[in-house]
Amino acid sequence: MTQLHYPDLQVCVLAAGKGKRMHSNLPKVLHKVLGRAMIDYILHTVESLTPKGIAVVTGHASEKVREHVGQPANLEWVIQDKQLGTGHAVKQCEKVIRDVRDVLIVCGDTPLLSAETLSNLVEGHRKANTDVTVLSAIPSNPFGYGRIVRDGHGQVSSIVEEKDASAEQQNISEVSSGIYCVRFEVLFDLLRAIGNTNAQSEYYLPDIVPLALEAGQSVEAVAMHDANEMFGVNDRIHLSQVEDLMQKRIIEDWQRRGVTIEKPETVRIEAGVSIGLDTTIQAGCYLIGSTQIGDECKVGPNAVLVDARLDDRVNVFAFSHIHGASVGSDTLIGPYARLRPGAALDEKVHIGNFVEIKNSVVAEGSKINHLSYIGDANIGSNCNIGAGTITCNYDGANKFETNIGNNVFVGSVTQLVAPVTVGNDATIGAGSTITRDVTAGGLTLSERSKTKYLPLWERPVKVKS
Ligand code: UD1
Ligand code: MG
C-alpha cells in the first residue's frame, strides 16, 4: 500500500512563471480546469502526502495567487522577484526549508498529477538511496519537454530542454516531468552551481543532474505509469486538453460510484460537484461549481445546474437551468424551467415549462406548471399557481414581497402586485390583477379595467399635418 505520510519531506511548488504562452492577465496557475484553479489541484495532491511543509514560489501577480489560496497552516510563500528559471525558483526556498530528508519539487501547472505517482517517486528515490531522482515518462508526443539523455551504460547523464536540444536529442522519447525528489543535503549546493548559458538564459533546475554526477552523487529516473499525469499546461490548447483528460477521470469516478451517465463525451461535470447513487445524468448536461445532486435523480438532457442542490428523486427535464437554488425531494422541474438564486423548493413541488423562480420559497406539494414569473415570494403548501401568473415584484425602484398561504388557487394570467398577501385557502379568479391583500377562504376577482372599449369608428383620428 502506498505510504502517504512524509513528515521528513519538504515540497516546493513552482508557480512564479507568468505563463507567457497563456496570453492572459491571470497568472497561469489560477486558470481553471473544470471549475478549479490549477494551483488548487496540485496543492490538494501534495497535501495528501502530509509533508513537513509546502513552499509555494510565486512571482508574477503573486498577490492574486495568495489571495486565492489563503493561508493553510503548513504552507509558506516564497517570492521569486524575477523569473530567472526553475533552478532559480527552487533556490529561493532555501530560507524556509530545514531539517528534512528530501525535497520534492513539483510544478504548479500539472493538475493531473496524482499523490500515488509522487509517492512512487519518493519511495523509489529512498529505496535506491539516490541523491537526485527525476520523475520521467514516455509521452506520445515529447515536444516541449526536457529530454532525458542517457550515456552508453543507460545512466541518466543530463536533461536537455527542447530549445537547447540537437536534432538527435529531439528524437529521444523519454522526457522529464519537471518533477524531482532531491536529498536536502545536496540540493542547495547544486543549485548554487548552475549557470544560465542556454537558449533561454535561464537557471534551469534540470542542470542539477550533470552537476550532481560531477560531484560523485547518484542520479536516477523513476518512470511514471501514466504519462498523461505530467501534462504541463503552457497554453490554452493544453488547458482544454487537460480538461478533457480530467473530465474523463471525473466521469469514470462517478460511474464507478453508481451514477449513470449517458453520452459522457457530451457532459461537463466540474470538480466540485457531487452526485448520489442511481442518479442518471443525460446527454449534454452541465453540472457546474458546487452542485450537489441526491440519489435516484434524473437530470437532462441538456440541463444546466450551477451551484444547485437537488435532494433525492428529483427530475430535472430537458433544457432547464438551475442556478444557486435548492430543490426538495420528489420534485419535478421543467422542461425549460429556470430557477435563479434564492429559489428554495420543498418536497413534491411541480415546476413546469417556461417558469422562472427567483428568491422565493415554494412549500410542499405546490404546482407552478406553466409560463410564470415568481420573484421575492413565499408560496405555501399545496397551492396551484395558474398558467401565466406573474408576481409584479418591482416598481422600477424597489422590490416587494408576495406572500401566499396554503391551499391557494391562483387562476391563470393573474398579476400579483407586490407587496401583497393572499390568505390560506383563497381562490383568485383567472385574469385578476391583485393590488390589495386577499382574505383567507373566499373567491376574489380583481376589478376589471375601467378603460372603456372603443370600437374602431369611435376612436380619435390622427390628422396628418
Ligand atoms: C519544464 C522543465 C522541463 C520539463 C517540463 C515539464 C525546466 C527548465 N524545464 O519546462 O524539463 O520537461 O517543465 O512540464 O525546468 N517557474 C517559476 N519560476 C521561473 C520559471 C518557471 O516558478 O523562473 C515555474 C512555472 O510557473 C511553472 C514551472 O516552473 O509552474 C515550470 O515552468 P515552465 O515555464 O512551464 O517550464 P516548461 O517549459 O514547461
Ligand atoms: Mg510547463
PDB file of C-alpha atoms and ligand atoms in Angstrom, residues 13-19 21 28-29 57-58 80 82-89 106-110 144-147 159-161 175-180 200 202-206 230-234, ligand 1:
ATOM      1  CA  VAL A  13       5.640  24.119  -5.747  1.00  0.00           C
ATOM      2  CA  LEU A  14       6.923  26.289  -8.599  1.00  0.00           C
ATOM      3  CA  ALA A  15       4.272  28.788  -9.584  1.00  0.00           C
ATOM      4  CA  ALA A  16       6.098  32.037 -10.293  1.00  0.00           C
ATOM      5  CA  GLY A  17       6.034  31.949 -14.068  1.00  0.00           C
ATOM      6  CA  LYS A  18       3.852  34.426 -15.935  1.00  0.00           C
ATOM      7  CA  GLY A  19       2.708  31.749 -18.284  1.00  0.00           C
ATOM      8  CA  ARG A  21       2.052  31.361 -23.638  1.00  0.00           C
ATOM      9  CA  LYS A  28      -1.164  30.690 -15.208  1.00  0.00           C
ATOM     10  CA  VAL A  29      -1.792  28.631 -12.066  1.00  0.00           C
ATOM     11  CA  VAL A  57       7.133  30.028  -5.156  1.00  0.00           C
ATOM     12  CA  THR A  58       5.197  32.890  -6.671  1.00  0.00           C
ATOM     13  CA  GLN A  80      10.803  34.997  -6.795  1.00  0.00           C
ATOM     14  CA  LYS A  82      12.447  37.917 -11.335  1.00  0.00           C
ATOM     15  CA  GLN A  83      11.548  34.708 -13.106  1.00  0.00           C
ATOM     16  CA  LEU A  84      15.073  33.650 -13.943  1.00  0.00           C
ATOM     17  CA  GLY A  85      14.270  29.981 -14.348  1.00  0.00           C
ATOM     18  CA  THR A  86      13.125  26.879 -12.474  1.00  0.00           C
ATOM     19  CA  GLY A  87      16.509  26.367 -10.771  1.00  0.00           C
ATOM     20  CA  HIS A  88      16.498  29.963  -9.549  1.00  0.00           C
ATOM     21  CA  ALA A  89      12.925  29.478  -8.310  1.00  0.00           C
ATOM     22  CA  VAL A 106       6.645  19.971  -8.431  1.00  0.00           C
ATOM     23  CA  CYS A 107       5.291  22.499 -10.921  1.00  0.00           C
ATOM     24  CA  GLY A 108       2.072  24.401 -10.395  1.00  0.00           C
ATOM     25  CA  ASP A 109       0.871  23.711 -13.938  1.00  0.00           C
ATOM     26  CA  THR A 110       0.346  19.918 -13.791  1.00  0.00           C
ATOM     27  CA  GLY A 144       8.227  20.807 -25.419  1.00  0.00           C
ATOM     28  CA  TYR A 145       9.543  18.603 -22.629  1.00  0.00           C
ATOM     29  CA  GLY A 146      13.135  18.295 -21.436  1.00  0.00           C
ATOM     30  CA  ARG A 147      14.628  15.108 -22.940  1.00  0.00           C
ATOM     31  CA  ILE A 159      18.268  16.696 -19.247  1.00  0.00           C
ATOM     32  CA  VAL A 160      18.145  18.851 -22.346  1.00  0.00           C
ATOM     33  CA  GLU A 161      15.380  21.388 -22.921  1.00  0.00           C
ATOM     34  CA  VAL A 175      11.263  13.071 -21.077  1.00  0.00           C
ATOM     35  CA  SER A 176      11.395  14.820 -17.740  1.00  0.00           C
ATOM     36  CA  SER A 177       8.127  15.609 -15.993  1.00  0.00           C
ATOM     37  CA  GLY A 178       9.863  18.572 -14.350  1.00  0.00           C
ATOM     38  CA  ILE A 179       9.272  16.849 -11.001  1.00  0.00           C
ATOM     39  CA  TYR A 180      12.217  15.893  -8.787  1.00  0.00           C
ATOM     40  CA  GLN A 200      16.621  30.923 -22.735  1.00  0.00           C
ATOM     41  CA  GLU A 202      17.581  30.833 -17.532  1.00  0.00           C
ATOM     42  CA  TYR A 203      18.839  28.957 -14.492  1.00  0.00           C
ATOM     43  CA  TYR A 204      17.469  25.530 -15.338  1.00  0.00           C
ATOM     44  CA  LEU A 205      16.652  23.147 -12.495  1.00  0.00           C
ATOM     45  CA  PRO A 206      17.466  20.129 -14.741  1.00  0.00           C
ATOM     46  CA  MET A 230       2.615  15.072 -16.069  1.00  0.00           C
ATOM     47  CA  PHE A 231       0.780  17.044 -18.735  1.00  0.00           C
ATOM     48  CA  GLY A 232       2.018  20.596 -18.092  1.00  0.00           C
ATOM     49  CA  VAL A 233      -0.307  23.382 -19.202  1.00  0.00           C
ATOM     50  CA  ASN A 234       1.637  26.017 -21.110  1.00  0.00           C
TER      51      ASN A 234
HETATM   52  C1  UD1 B   1       9.786  22.482 -17.510  1.00  0.00           C
HETATM   53  C2  UD1 B   1      11.172  21.791 -17.447  1.00  0.00           C
HETATM   54  C3  UD1 B   1      11.204  20.643 -18.438  1.00  0.00           C
HETATM   55  C4  UD1 B   1      10.064  19.684 -18.189  1.00  0.00           C
HETATM   56  C5  UD1 B   1       8.699  20.442 -18.177  1.00  0.00           C
HETATM   57  C6  UD1 B   1       7.613  19.546 -17.722  1.00  0.00           C
HETATM   58  C7  UD1 B   1      12.919  23.376 -16.840  1.00  0.00           C
HETATM   59  C8  UD1 B   1      13.954  24.327 -17.332  1.00  0.00           C
HETATM   60  N1  UD1 B   1      12.202  22.741 -17.765  1.00  0.00           N
HETATM   61  O1  UD1 B   1       9.645  23.086 -18.786  1.00  0.00           O
HETATM   62  O2  UD1 B   1      12.447  19.945 -18.311  1.00  0.00           O
HETATM   63  O3  UD1 B   1      10.049  18.681 -19.184  1.00  0.00           O
HETATM   64  O4  UD1 B   1       8.777  21.539 -17.250  1.00  0.00           O
HETATM   65  O5  UD1 B   1       6.374  20.216 -17.794  1.00  0.00           O
HETATM   66  O6  UD1 B   1      12.791  23.188 -15.626  1.00  0.00           O
HETATM   67  N2  UD1 B   1       8.614  28.733 -12.889  1.00  0.00           N
HETATM   68  C9  UD1 B   1       8.943  29.525 -11.813  1.00  0.00           C
HETATM   69  N3  UD1 B   1       9.961  30.435 -11.964  1.00  0.00           N
HETATM   70  C10 UD1 B   1      10.633  30.586 -13.119  1.00  0.00           C
HETATM   71  C11 UD1 B   1      10.295  29.754 -14.214  1.00  0.00           C
HETATM   72  C12 UD1 B   1       9.272  28.830 -14.062  1.00  0.00           C
HETATM   73  O7  UD1 B   1       8.358  29.434 -10.738  1.00  0.00           O
HETATM   74  O8  UD1 B   1      11.540  31.430 -13.153  1.00  0.00           O
HETATM   75  C13 UD1 B   1       7.525  27.759 -12.719  1.00  0.00           C
HETATM   76  C14 UD1 B   1       6.372  27.980 -13.663  1.00  0.00           C
HETATM   77  O9  UD1 B   1       5.404  28.837 -13.053  1.00  0.00           O
HETATM   78  C15 UD1 B   1       5.821  26.584 -13.891  1.00  0.00           C
HETATM   79  C16 UD1 B   1       7.038  25.691 -13.681  1.00  0.00           C
HETATM   80  O10 UD1 B   1       8.014  26.481 -13.025  1.00  0.00           O
HETATM   81  O11 UD1 B   1       4.832  26.232 -12.958  1.00  0.00           O
HETATM   82  C17 UD1 B   1       7.617  25.173 -14.991  1.00  0.00           C
HETATM   83  O12 UD1 B   1       7.902  26.277 -15.825  1.00  0.00           O
HETATM   84  P1  UD1 B   1       7.536  26.255 -17.376  1.00  0.00           P
HETATM   85  O13 UD1 B   1       7.926  27.566 -17.953  1.00  0.00           O
HETATM   86  O14 UD1 B   1       6.180  25.759 -17.586  1.00  0.00           O
HETATM   87  O15 UD1 B   1       8.599  25.178 -17.875  1.00  0.00           O
HETATM   88  P2  UD1 B   1       8.473  24.199 -19.126  1.00  0.00           P
HETATM   89  O16 UD1 B   1       8.908  24.916 -20.352  1.00  0.00           O
HETATM   90  O17 UD1 B   1       7.154  23.552 -19.139  1.00  0.00           O
END
